[in-house]
């Protein structure tokens, strides 16, 4: 495959210059996060986020790196970070887009040397609230694993780029598709099994049918596996302690659902509604989520009676 850069791919797919510029700036910021992971301090930062989760030094460092690049892109009017408690308005530049991001999702996995990721959702304007996931004009994630890779969509397919030794993101998979049937499943929040018989039966059916369990505790690598394998399903239901689940709509579920949906998968909540149609009402909003191969989601609906 000839070396197609992220810039060329965005331009050749007709991405407007301002959005192409923003995605390239985001990609550049993740190169610094990649470097920080290879060299940075894995200790605790001594602070906690909106959800009361202790922040690792890397969480804070990744957050600062990405905020700097967004602030200096001169096309961003506002951003929201999972590591911050409110939306940050930017009062300079063209202010065409607002960006929601999780700077280092699953960061606690970094100190056991497992893959982690950064997630970005891009909207037009400078406000998130009242919009839905399908209002995103683009979304992307970066997986920091054995290789660092970036997957993006501007609603014109889903495409993967791999970071090479020269610091270039080079096209490695184009027009990624998710098949209707699946072999792998990533059952999150298994603690819900004890109180949700339907969820227990769902997991048991997949286990009995010889599906292969692939759950890492990091949503980005787990969703990336489904995209790279071209099949699979990820589930994270609510339960009595967190009826609305743990995963954040704005920072995790909406951007990743846009990608999975664009690749031909389904993405629903525990009522059977599309994740992409849930109205974003507050920054810390969470939702149960089931996403991946269409036939797997049909099995979810059968067991959960939705
Ligand atoms: P649990 C990481 O903390 C995260 O937000 C997602 O990346 C991941 O899928 C989920 O939480 C893991 O949750 O309950 O399995 O630790």
mmCIF file of C-alpha atoms and ligand atoms in Angstrom:
data_model
loop_
_atom_site.group_PDB
_atom_site.id
_atom_site.type_symbol
_atom_site.label_atom_id
_atom_site.label_comp_id
_atom_site.label_asym_id
_atom_site.label_seq_id
_atom_site.Cartn_x
_atom_site.Cartn_y
_atom_site.Cartn_z
ATOM 1 C CA UNK A 1 0.000 0.000 0.000
ATOM 2 C CA UNK A 2 1.480 3.348 -1.012
ATOM 3 C CA UNK A 3 2.200 5.702 1.896
ATOM 4 C CA UNK A 4 -0.945 7.819 2.207
ATOM 5 C CA UNK A 5 -0.629 10.426 4.950
ATOM 6 C CA UNK A 6 -3.512 11.462 7.170
ATOM 7 C CA UNK A 7 -3.422 14.906 5.567
ATOM 8 C CA UNK A 8 -3.670 13.513 2.027
ATOM 9 C CA UNK A 9 -6.447 11.111 2.991
ATOM 10 C CA UNK A 10 -8.491 13.898 4.578
ATOM 11 C CA UNK A 11 -7.958 16.152 1.565
ATOM 12 C CA UNK A 12 -8.718 13.427 -0.985
ATOM 13 C CA UNK A 13 -11.937 12.554 0.871
ATOM 14 C CA UNK A 14 -13.083 16.171 0.477
ATOM 15 C CA UNK A 15 -12.799 17.169 4.137
ATOM 16 C CA UNK A 16 -13.173 20.940 4.432
ATOM 17 C CA UNK A 17 -9.851 22.640 5.222
ATOM 18 C CA UNK A 18 -10.822 23.832 8.722
ATOM 19 C CA UNK A 19 -11.853 20.316 9.818
ATOM 20 C CA UNK A 20 -8.801 18.765 8.157
ATOM 21 C CA UNK A 21 -6.615 21.275 9.993
ATOM 22 C CA UNK A 22 -8.284 20.440 13.332
ATOM 23 C CA UNK A 23 -7.973 16.668 12.895
ATOM 24 C CA UNK A 24 -4.285 17.091 12.013
ATOM 25 C CA UNK A 25 -3.740 19.241 15.122
ATOM 26 C CA UNK A 26 -5.456 16.587 17.257
ATOM 27 C CA UNK A 27 -3.308 13.888 15.642
ATOM 28 C CA UNK A 28 -0.188 15.924 16.414
ATOM 29 C CA UNK A 29 -1.217 16.261 20.072
ATOM 30 C CA UNK A 30 -1.521 12.471 20.351
ATOM 31 C CA UNK A 31 2.090 12.093 19.192
ATOM 32 C CA UNK A 32 3.115 13.992 22.347
ATOM 33 C CA UNK A 33 0.828 11.768 24.450
ATOM 34 C CA UNK A 34 2.465 8.757 22.773
ATOM 35 C CA UNK A 35 5.875 10.146 23.807
ATOM 36 C CA UNK A 36 4.695 10.879 27.368
ATOM 37 C CA UNK A 37 3.509 7.291 27.754
ATOM 38 C CA UNK A 38 6.920 6.009 26.689
ATOM 39 C CA UNK A 39 8.823 8.362 29.004
ATOM 40 C CA UNK A 40 6.390 9.874 31.499
ATOM 41 C CA UNK A 41 5.800 9.520 35.210
ATOM 42 C CA UNK A 42 3.200 6.841 36.004
ATOM 43 C CA UNK A 43 2.643 8.192 39.478
ATOM 44 C CA UNK A 44 -0.496 9.755 40.946
ATOM 45 C CA UNK A 45 -1.206 13.433 40.360
ATOM 46 C CA UNK A 46 -2.795 13.883 43.772
ATOM 47 C CA UNK A 47 -5.990 15.235 42.194
ATOM 48 C CA UNK A 48 -9.336 13.734 41.183
ATOM 49 C CA UNK A 49 -11.749 14.304 38.299
ATOM 50 C CA UNK A 50 -15.483 15.075 38.191
ATOM 51 C CA UNK A 51 -16.252 11.400 38.845
ATOM 52 C CA UNK A 52 -14.063 11.248 41.965
ATOM 53 C CA UNK A 53 -11.485 9.140 40.144
ATOM 54 C CA UNK A 54 -7.886 9.731 41.217
ATOM 55 C CA UNK A 55 -5.930 11.289 38.363
ATOM 56 C CA UNK A 56 -2.635 9.796 37.298
ATOM 57 C CA UNK A 57 0.165 12.192 36.421
ATOM 58 C CA UNK A 58 -0.302 10.915 32.861
ATOM 59 C CA UNK A 59 -4.010 11.851 32.871
ATOM 60 C CA UNK A 60 -3.116 15.414 33.768
ATOM 61 C CA UNK A 61 -0.170 15.529 31.356
ATOM 62 C CA UNK A 62 -2.200 14.160 28.433
ATOM 63 C CA UNK A 63 -4.981 16.595 29.239
ATOM 64 C CA UNK A 64 -2.626 19.581 29.225
ATOM 65 C CA UNK A 65 -0.988 18.478 25.959
ATOM 66 C CA UNK A 66 -4.290 18.167 24.132
ATOM 67 C CA UNK A 67 -5.725 21.397 25.590
ATOM 68 C CA UNK A 68 -2.644 23.288 24.344
ATOM 69 C CA UNK A 69 -3.004 21.951 20.794
ATOM 70 C CA UNK A 70 -6.728 22.667 20.685
ATOM 71 C CA UNK A 71 -6.212 26.195 22.017
ATOM 72 C CA UNK A 72 -3.554 26.847 19.361
ATOM 73 C CA UNK A 73 -5.561 25.367 16.467
ATOM 74 C CA UNK A 74 -7.456 28.664 15.995
ATOM 75 C CA UNK A 75 -10.535 26.804 14.749
ATOM 76 C CA UNK A 76 -11.812 25.598 18.157
ATOM 77 C CA UNK A 77 -14.317 27.733 20.063
ATOM 78 C CA UNK A 78 -14.749 25.407 23.039
ATOM 79 C CA UNK A 79 -13.630 22.080 24.393
ATOM 80 C CA UNK A 80 -14.724 19.677 27.106
ATOM 81 C CA UNK A 81 -12.333 17.223 28.690
ATOM 82 C CA UNK A 82 -13.286 14.197 30.753
ATOM 83 C CA UNK A 83 -10.591 15.358 33.171
ATOM 84 C CA UNK A 84 -12.239 18.753 33.747
ATOM 85 C CA UNK A 85 -15.505 19.751 35.391
ATOM 86 C CA UNK A 86 -16.822 22.224 32.794
ATOM 87 C CA UNK A 87 -16.658 23.316 29.167
ATOM 88 C CA UNK A 88 -13.757 25.664 28.382
ATOM 89 C CA UNK A 89 -14.613 28.486 25.979
ATOM 90 C CA UNK A 90 -11.840 29.772 23.697
ATOM 91 C CA UNK A 91 -12.237 33.378 22.631
ATOM 92 C CA UNK A 92 -9.760 33.652 19.802
ATOM 93 C CA UNK A 93 -9.557 32.336 16.237
ATOM 94 C CA UNK A 94 -12.444 31.224 14.013
ATOM 95 C CA UNK A 95 -14.215 29.209 16.733
ATOM 96 C CA UNK A 96 -15.793 26.871 14.152
ATOM 97 C CA UNK A 97 -15.759 23.669 16.218
ATOM 98 C CA UNK A 98 -16.093 22.348 19.740
ATOM 99 C CA UNK A 99 -14.202 19.213 20.760
ATOM 100 C CA UNK A 100 -15.053 16.702 23.506
ATOM 101 C CA UNK A 101 -12.161 14.498 24.491
ATOM 102 C CA UNK A 102 -11.027 11.827 26.906
ATOM 103 C CA UNK A 103 -7.287 12.445 26.991
ATOM 104 C CA UNK A 104 -6.291 9.046 28.342
ATOM 105 C CA UNK A 105 -9.178 6.600 28.592
ATOM 106 C CA UNK A 106 -8.419 3.635 30.820
ATOM 107 C CA UNK A 107 -5.276 5.371 32.081
ATOM 108 C CA UNK A 108 -5.047 3.059 35.112
ATOM 109 C CA UNK A 109 -4.154 0.324 32.617
ATOM 110 C CA UNK A 110 -1.022 2.241 31.604
ATOM 111 C CA UNK A 111 0.764 1.392 34.851
ATOM 112 C CA UNK A 112 0.273 -2.313 34.140
ATOM 113 C CA UNK A 113 1.551 -1.778 30.614
ATOM 114 C CA UNK A 114 -1.755 -2.397 28.857
ATOM 115 C CA UNK A 115 -3.060 -0.457 25.879
ATOM 116 C CA UNK A 116 -4.869 2.820 26.538
ATOM 117 C CA UNK A 117 -6.383 5.426 24.244
ATOM 118 C CA UNK A 118 -7.489 9.000 23.559
ATOM 119 C CA UNK A 119 -10.997 9.715 22.245
ATOM 120 C CA UNK A 120 -12.236 12.829 20.403
ATOM 121 C CA UNK A 121 -15.683 13.951 19.248
ATOM 122 C CA UNK A 122 -15.936 17.062 17.024
ATOM 123 C CA UNK A 123 -19.075 19.199 16.700
ATOM 124 C CA UNK A 124 -19.713 22.427 14.779
ATOM 125 C CA UNK A 125 -20.236 25.591 16.821
ATOM 126 C CA UNK A 126 -19.167 26.123 20.420
ATOM 127 C CA UNK A 127 -21.802 24.250 22.414
ATOM 128 C CA UNK A 128 -22.408 20.542 23.046
ATOM 129 C CA UNK A 129 -25.650 20.634 24.981
ATOM 130 C CA UNK A 130 -28.915 19.857 23.220
ATOM 131 C CA UNK A 131 -27.012 18.072 20.454
ATOM 132 C CA UNK A 132 -26.768 14.321 19.879
ATOM 133 C CA UNK A 133 -23.914 12.038 18.858
ATOM 134 C CA UNK A 134 -25.091 12.101 15.235
ATOM 135 C CA UNK A 135 -24.432 15.851 15.222
ATOM 136 C CA UNK A 136 -20.687 15.135 15.413
ATOM 137 C CA UNK A 137 -19.009 16.065 12.143
ATOM 138 C CA UNK A 138 -16.100 13.748 12.949
ATOM 139 C CA UNK A 139 -14.766 11.495 15.673
ATOM 140 C CA UNK A 140 -11.464 9.734 16.169
ATOM 141 C CA UNK A 141 -9.497 7.725 18.672
ATOM 142 C CA UNK A 142 -5.844 6.813 19.125
ATOM 143 C CA UNK A 143 -4.723 3.493 20.633
ATOM 144 C CA UNK A 144 -1.354 3.541 22.417
ATOM 145 C CA UNK A 145 -0.445 -0.132 22.200
ATOM 146 C CA UNK A 146 2.307 -2.260 20.636
ATOM 147 C CA UNK A 147 1.878 0.258 17.831
ATOM 148 C CA UNK A 148 0.168 3.618 18.079
ATOM 149 C CA UNK A 149 -2.749 3.868 15.645
ATOM 150 C CA UNK A 150 -5.399 6.454 14.866
ATOM 151 C CA UNK A 151 -8.904 5.635 13.624
ATOM 152 C CA UNK A 152 -11.161 8.402 12.309
ATOM 153 C CA UNK A 153 -14.432 9.040 10.557
ATOM 154 C CA UNK A 154 -15.850 12.192 8.965
ATOM 155 C CA UNK A 155 -18.935 10.072 8.083
ATOM 156 C CA UNK A 156 -17.206 9.003 4.870
ATOM 157 C CA UNK A 157 -16.024 5.601 6.055
ATOM 158 C CA UNK A 158 -13.734 4.520 8.893
ATOM 159 C CA UNK A 159 -9.979 4.527 8.330
ATOM 160 C CA UNK A 160 -6.908 3.522 10.356
ATOM 161 C CA UNK A 161 -3.474 5.152 10.334
ATOM 162 C CA UNK A 162 -0.334 3.816 12.030
ATOM 163 C CA UNK A 163 2.326 6.058 13.573
ATOM 164 C CA UNK A 164 5.716 5.296 12.031
ATOM 165 C CA UNK A 165 9.215 5.923 13.397
ATOM 166 C CA UNK A 166 9.305 9.281 11.623
ATOM 167 C CA UNK A 167 6.226 10.430 13.513
ATOM 168 C CA UNK A 168 3.905 10.199 10.485
ATOM 169 C CA UNK A 169 0.413 8.699 10.627
ATOM 170 C CA UNK A 170 0.315 6.496 7.506
ATOM 171 C CA UNK A 171 -2.829 4.804 6.166
ATOM 172 C CA UNK A 172 -2.949 1.152 7.245
ATOM 173 C CA UNK A 173 -6.649 0.189 6.811
ATOM 174 C CA UNK A 174 -9.255 1.953 4.670
ATOM 175 C CA UNK A 175 -13.057 1.663 4.749
ATOM 176 C CA UNK A 176 -13.162 -0.643 7.770
ATOM 177 C CA UNK A 177 -16.411 -2.649 7.988
ATOM 178 C CA UNK A 178 -18.080 -4.540 10.855
ATOM 179 C CA UNK A 179 -19.818 -7.762 9.727
ATOM 180 C CA UNK A 180 -23.269 -8.713 11.018
ATOM 181 C CA UNK A 181 -22.064 -11.988 12.581
ATOM 182 C CA UNK A 182 -19.430 -12.080 15.315
ATOM 183 C CA UNK A 183 -16.992 -14.358 17.084
ATOM 184 C CA UNK A 184 -15.663 -12.093 19.855
ATOM 185 C CA UNK A 185 -17.490 -10.422 22.731
ATOM 186 C CA UNK A 186 -16.360 -7.898 25.333
ATOM 187 C CA UNK A 187 -18.761 -8.194 28.313
ATOM 188 C CA UNK A 188 -18.233 -5.195 30.597
ATOM 189 C CA UNK A 189 -19.695 -4.656 34.072
ATOM 190 C CA UNK A 190 -20.073 -8.372 34.845
ATOM 191 C CA UNK A 191 -20.940 -7.310 38.393
ATOM 192 C CA UNK A 192 -24.429 -6.666 36.916
ATOM 193 C CA UNK A 193 -24.845 -10.390 36.252
ATOM 194 C CA UNK A 194 -25.721 -11.096 39.882
ATOM 195 C CA UNK A 195 -28.793 -8.824 39.769
ATOM 196 C CA UNK A 196 -29.706 -8.878 36.074
ATOM 197 C CA UNK A 197 -30.687 -12.402 35.006
ATOM 198 C CA UNK A 198 -31.218 -11.277 31.436
ATOM 199 C CA UNK A 199 -27.642 -10.002 31.206
ATOM 200 C CA UNK A 200 -26.414 -13.229 32.815
ATOM 201 C CA UNK A 201 -28.309 -15.243 30.175
ATOM 202 C CA UNK A 202 -26.872 -13.093 27.380
ATOM 203 C CA UNK A 203 -23.281 -13.636 28.515
ATOM 204 C CA UNK A 204 -24.002 -17.334 29.070
ATOM 205 C CA UNK A 205 -25.430 -17.714 25.547
ATOM 206 C CA UNK A 206 -22.326 -16.205 23.964
ATOM 207 C CA UNK A 207 -20.089 -18.347 26.157
ATOM 208 C CA UNK A 208 -22.037 -21.527 25.346
ATOM 209 C CA UNK A 209 -21.985 -20.706 21.634
ATOM 210 C CA UNK A 210 -18.186 -20.673 21.714
ATOM 211 C CA UNK A 211 -17.737 -16.916 21.281
ATOM 212 C CA UNK A 212 -14.277 -15.706 22.289
ATOM 213 C CA UNK A 213 -14.121 -13.307 25.237
ATOM 214 C CA UNK A 214 -11.903 -10.296 24.588
ATOM 215 C CA UNK A 215 -12.266 -7.676 27.368
ATOM 216 C CA UNK A 216 -9.293 -5.543 28.425
ATOM 217 C CA UNK A 217 -10.867 -2.934 30.713
ATOM 218 C CA UNK A 218 -10.015 -0.249 28.167
ATOM 219 C CA UNK A 219 -12.891 0.799 25.925
ATOM 220 C CA UNK A 220 -10.591 2.140 23.203
ATOM 221 C CA UNK A 221 -8.545 -1.063 22.693
ATOM 222 C CA UNK A 222 -11.702 -3.161 23.045
ATOM 223 C CA UNK A 223 -13.584 -1.211 20.366
ATOM 224 C CA UNK A 224 -10.424 -1.108 18.242
ATOM 225 C CA UNK A 225 -10.288 -4.929 18.381
ATOM 226 C CA UNK A 226 -13.832 -5.101 16.990
ATOM 227 C CA UNK A 227 -12.894 -2.729 14.155
ATOM 228 C CA UNK A 228 -9.624 -4.502 13.362
ATOM 229 C CA UNK A 229 -11.278 -7.952 13.450
ATOM 230 C CA UNK A 230 -14.258 -6.611 11.503
ATOM 231 C CA UNK A 231 -16.674 -8.191 13.990
ATOM 232 C CA UNK A 232 -17.513 -8.344 17.704
ATOM 233 C CA UNK A 233 -19.655 -6.776 20.392
ATOM 234 C CA UNK A 234 -18.932 -4.628 23.464
ATOM 235 C CA UNK A 235 -21.432 -4.409 26.325
ATOM 236 C CA UNK A 236 -21.514 -2.247 29.457
ATOM 237 C CA UNK A 237 -24.955 -2.229 31.126
ATOM 238 C CA UNK A 238 -26.103 -0.271 34.117
ATOM 239 C CA UNK A 239 -26.737 -1.857 37.501
ATOM 240 C CA UNK A 240 -28.135 -0.846 40.888
ATOM 241 C CA UNK A 241 -25.032 1.175 41.870
ATOM 242 C CA UNK A 242 -24.876 2.952 38.475
ATOM 243 C CA UNK A 243 -28.312 2.615 36.815
ATOM 244 C CA UNK A 244 -27.107 4.719 33.893
ATOM 245 C CA UNK A 245 -23.850 2.787 33.573
ATOM 246 C CA UNK A 246 -20.355 4.166 33.992
ATOM 247 C CA UNK A 247 -19.331 5.152 30.471
ATOM 248 C CA UNK A 248 -19.622 8.824 29.501
ATOM 249 C CA UNK A 249 -21.907 9.752 26.630
ATOM 250 C CA UNK A 250 -19.977 12.828 25.485
ATOM 251 C CA UNK A 251 -16.415 11.550 25.945
ATOM 252 C CA UNK A 252 -16.640 7.806 25.185
ATOM 253 C CA UNK A 253 -19.987 6.508 23.920
ATOM 254 C CA UNK A 254 -20.931 9.148 21.319
ATOM 255 C CA UNK A 255 -17.566 9.406 19.523
ATOM 256 C CA UNK A 256 -16.972 5.644 19.513
ATOM 257 C CA UNK A 257 -20.568 4.943 18.451
ATOM 258 C CA UNK A 258 -20.210 7.305 15.481
ATOM 259 C CA UNK A 259 -17.241 5.228 14.297
ATOM 260 C CA UNK A 260 -18.888 1.838 14.925
ATOM 261 C CA UNK A 261 -22.109 2.983 13.245
ATOM 262 C CA UNK A 262 -20.190 4.335 10.228
ATOM 263 C CA UNK A 263 -18.412 0.967 9.939
ATOM 264 C CA UNK A 264 -21.790 -0.841 9.745
ATOM 265 C CA UNK A 265 -22.320 -1.772 13.391
ATOM 266 C CA UNK A 266 -25.182 -0.939 15.774
ATOM 267 C CA UNK A 267 -24.972 1.065 19.020
ATOM 268 C CA UNK A 268 -27.818 1.067 21.547
ATOM 269 C CA UNK A 269 -28.530 1.881 25.173
ATOM 270 C CA UNK A 270 -30.446 -0.323 27.641
ATOM 271 C CA UNK A 271 -33.818 0.823 26.258
ATOM 272 C CA UNK A 272 -32.834 -0.132 22.709
ATOM 273 C CA UNK A 273 -32.437 3.475 21.537
ATOM 274 C CA UNK A 274 -29.517 4.470 19.343
ATOM 275 C CA UNK A 275 -26.665 5.961 21.367
ATOM 276 C CA UNK A 276 -26.337 8.544 18.600
ATOM 277 C CA UNK A 277 -29.842 9.868 19.272
ATOM 278 C CA UNK A 278 -29.374 10.484 23.015
ATOM 279 C CA UNK A 279 -29.499 14.211 23.727
ATOM 280 C CA UNK A 280 -26.361 15.541 25.443
ATOM 281 C CA UNK A 281 -27.625 17.405 28.488
ATOM 282 C CA UNK A 282 -24.694 17.541 30.904
ATOM 283 C CA UNK A 283 -20.964 17.012 30.765
ATOM 284 C CA UNK A 284 -20.834 13.983 33.094
ATOM 285 C CA UNK A 285 -23.825 12.166 31.564
ATOM 286 C CA UNK A 286 -23.359 8.389 31.368
ATOM 287 C CA UNK A 287 -25.254 5.702 29.478
ATOM 288 C CA UNK A 288 -25.397 1.923 29.333
ATOM 289 C CA UNK A 289 -23.998 0.865 25.947
ATOM 290 C CA UNK A 290 -24.081 -2.164 23.652
ATOM 291 C CA UNK A 291 -22.265 -1.761 20.353
ATOM 292 C CA UNK A 292 -20.884 -3.871 17.520
ATOM 293 C CA UNK A 293 -22.052 -6.474 14.993
ATOM 294 C CA UNK A 294 -25.731 -6.122 14.083
ATOM 295 C CA UNK A 295 -26.644 -9.753 14.855
ATOM 296 C CA UNK A 296 -24.989 -9.468 18.275
ATOM 297 C CA UNK A 297 -27.066 -6.385 19.046
ATOM 298 C CA UNK A 298 -30.171 -8.301 17.956
ATOM 299 C CA UNK A 299 -29.231 -10.963 20.552
ATOM 300 C CA UNK A 300 -28.817 -8.218 23.171
ATOM 301 C CA UNK A 301 -32.310 -6.908 22.365
ATOM 302 C CA UNK A 302 -33.736 -10.451 22.585
ATOM 303 C CA UNK A 303 -32.276 -11.113 26.027
ATOM 304 C CA UNK A 304 -32.892 -7.674 27.484
ATOM 305 C CA UNK A 305 -36.449 -7.540 26.030
ATOM 306 C CA UNK A 306 -35.802 -4.192 24.333
HETATM 307 P P1 LIG B 1 -14.579 -1.646 34.500
HETATM 308 C C1 LIG B 1 -11.915 2.814 31.760
HETATM 309 O O1 LIG B 1 -11.904 3.238 33.110
HETATM 310 C C2 LIG B 1 -13.362 2.835 31.282
HETATM 311 O O2 LIG B 1 -13.858 4.138 31.358
HETATM 312 C C3 LIG B 1 -13.463 2.284 29.868
HETATM 313 O O3 LIG B 1 -12.352 2.576 29.087
HETATM 314 C C4 LIG B 1 -13.614 0.793 30.098
HETATM 315 O O4 LIG B 1 -14.324 0.121 29.059
HETATM 316 C C5 LIG B 1 -14.390 0.727 31.419
HETATM 317 O O5 LIG B 1 -14.146 1.960 32.104
HETATM 318 C C6 LIG B 1 -13.934 -0.412 32.282
HETATM 319 O O6 LIG B 1 -14.792 -0.458 33.398
HETATM 320 O O7 LIG B 1 -15.825 -1.554 35.346
HETATM 321 O O8 LIG B 1 -14.485 -2.940 33.718
HETATM 322 O O9 LIG B 1 -13.313 -1.299 35.212
#
